[in-house]
XYZ file of C-alpha atoms in Angstrom:
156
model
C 29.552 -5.754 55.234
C 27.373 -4.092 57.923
C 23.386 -5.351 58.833
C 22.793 -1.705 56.817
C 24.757 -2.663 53.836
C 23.022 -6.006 53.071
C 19.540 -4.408 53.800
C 20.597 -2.011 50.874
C 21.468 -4.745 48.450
C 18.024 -7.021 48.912
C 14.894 -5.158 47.052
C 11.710 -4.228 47.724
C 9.290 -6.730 49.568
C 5.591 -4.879 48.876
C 4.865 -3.859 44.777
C 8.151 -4.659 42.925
C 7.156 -3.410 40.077
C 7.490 0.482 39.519
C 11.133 -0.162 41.740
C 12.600 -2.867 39.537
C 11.023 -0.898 36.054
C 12.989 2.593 37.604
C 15.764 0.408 38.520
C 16.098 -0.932 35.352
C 15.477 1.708 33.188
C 18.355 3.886 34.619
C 21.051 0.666 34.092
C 19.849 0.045 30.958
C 19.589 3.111 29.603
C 22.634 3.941 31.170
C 24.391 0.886 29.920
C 23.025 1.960 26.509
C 24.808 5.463 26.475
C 28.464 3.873 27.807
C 28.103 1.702 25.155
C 27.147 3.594 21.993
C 29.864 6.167 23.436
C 32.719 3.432 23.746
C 32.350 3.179 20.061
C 33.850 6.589 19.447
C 37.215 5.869 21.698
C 39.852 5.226 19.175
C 43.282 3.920 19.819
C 45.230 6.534 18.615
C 43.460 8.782 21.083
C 44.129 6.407 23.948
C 47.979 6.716 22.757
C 48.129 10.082 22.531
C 46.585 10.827 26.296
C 49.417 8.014 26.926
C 50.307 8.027 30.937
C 48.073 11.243 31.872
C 45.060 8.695 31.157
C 46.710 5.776 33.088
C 47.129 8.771 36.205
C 43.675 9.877 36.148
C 42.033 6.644 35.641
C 44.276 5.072 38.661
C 43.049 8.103 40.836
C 39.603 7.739 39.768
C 39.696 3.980 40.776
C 41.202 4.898 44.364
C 38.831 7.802 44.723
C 36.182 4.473 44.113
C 37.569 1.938 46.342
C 38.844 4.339 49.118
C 35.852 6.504 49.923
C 36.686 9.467 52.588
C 34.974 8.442 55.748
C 34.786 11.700 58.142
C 34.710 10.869 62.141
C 31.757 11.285 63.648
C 29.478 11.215 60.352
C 26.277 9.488 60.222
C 27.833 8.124 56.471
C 29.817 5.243 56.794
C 30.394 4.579 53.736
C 32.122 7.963 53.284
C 32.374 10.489 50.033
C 34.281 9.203 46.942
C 36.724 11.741 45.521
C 36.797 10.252 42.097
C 34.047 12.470 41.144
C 36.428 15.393 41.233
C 38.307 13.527 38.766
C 36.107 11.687 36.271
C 34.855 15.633 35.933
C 38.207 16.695 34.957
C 38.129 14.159 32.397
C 34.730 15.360 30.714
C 36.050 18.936 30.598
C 38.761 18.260 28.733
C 39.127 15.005 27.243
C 34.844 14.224 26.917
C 31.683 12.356 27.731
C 33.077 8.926 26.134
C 36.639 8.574 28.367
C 35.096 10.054 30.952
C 32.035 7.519 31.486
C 34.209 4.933 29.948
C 36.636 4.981 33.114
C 33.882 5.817 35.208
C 31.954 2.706 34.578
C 35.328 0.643 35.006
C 35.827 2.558 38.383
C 32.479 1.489 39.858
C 32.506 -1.628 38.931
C 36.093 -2.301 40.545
C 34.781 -0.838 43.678
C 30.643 -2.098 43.881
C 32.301 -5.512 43.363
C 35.267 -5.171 45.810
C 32.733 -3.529 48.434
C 30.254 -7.102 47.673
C 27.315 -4.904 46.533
C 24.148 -6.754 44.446
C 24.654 -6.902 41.070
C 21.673 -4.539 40.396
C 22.765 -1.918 42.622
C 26.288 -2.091 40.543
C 24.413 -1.610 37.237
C 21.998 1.040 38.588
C 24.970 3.072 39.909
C 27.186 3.028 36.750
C 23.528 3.928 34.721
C 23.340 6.966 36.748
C 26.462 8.234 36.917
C 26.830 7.992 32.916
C 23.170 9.736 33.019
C 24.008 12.020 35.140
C 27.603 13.036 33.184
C 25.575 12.662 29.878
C 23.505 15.985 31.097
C 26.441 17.711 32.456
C 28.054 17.442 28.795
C 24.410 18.346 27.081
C 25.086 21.687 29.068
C 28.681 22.137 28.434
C 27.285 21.732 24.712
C 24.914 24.050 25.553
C 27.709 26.669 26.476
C 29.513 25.636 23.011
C 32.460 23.389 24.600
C 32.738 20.178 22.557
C 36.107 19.001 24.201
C 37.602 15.690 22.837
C 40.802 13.249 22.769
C 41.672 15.676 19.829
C 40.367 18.625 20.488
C 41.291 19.309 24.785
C 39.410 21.570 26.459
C 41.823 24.030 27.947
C 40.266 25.314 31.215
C 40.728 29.324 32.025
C 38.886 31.914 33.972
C 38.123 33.322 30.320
């Protein structure tokens, strides 16, 4: 881990407080969501996705761990491509897989790639925030995909 990364994973030295309440707020509630939405995965849906599931949550993981790190950019830590994927998911599967096996992908990699625990948890709260709105607006546009109910995508 480079001087850069560690610097990232210690917190703030002058007035804590409105960093570590922001901080917290978006893993908890965050947390929150992932976890009132895990209650609506049931087995039978996880069966019936059967190996597409295991395809796109194995991609999603390597899109995690393996970031793509262009030459010559100022981010070393690269662009993860699992986004690409864990969006596929919410358009046609929903919110609940989708930030289920996103959370699971973060965690893998934060914790592979040595990162503070509260920088783990903020990261997985934002990303199921941030999904959460995207499927408020596919609402929005009357798409309710689920395990049984896909969401075919056309130009349409």
């Amino acid at each position: 881990m480079t001087a850069h990364d560690e610097a990232r994973n210690s917190g703030p030295r002058v007035a804590p407080g409105p960093f570590w309440g922001y901080i917290g707020s978006v893993a908890i509630s965050g947390v929150l969501l992932i976890a009132l939405l895990f209650q609506q995965i049931r087995p039978s849906s996880l069966q019936m996705m059967g190996g597409s599931l295991i395809a796109v949550a194995v991609l999603i993981v390597i899109g995690e761990v393996r970031p793509l790190v262009i030459a010559g950019s100022r981010d070393a830590n690269g662009v993860t491509t699992s986004t690409a994927f864990v969006f596929a998911l919410l358009l046609h599967v929903g919110l609940p897989m989708a930030l289920c096996v996103q959370a699971i992908a973060t965690i893998i990699a934060e914790t592979l790639a040595r990162k503070a625990p509260w920088r783990v948890a903020f990261n997985v709260g934002q990303f199921s925030l941030s999904y959460a709105a995207a499927s408020v607006v596919m609402g929005w546009c009357g798409r309710h995909p689920s395990p049984t109910n896909v969401l075919n995508v056309s130009g349409r």
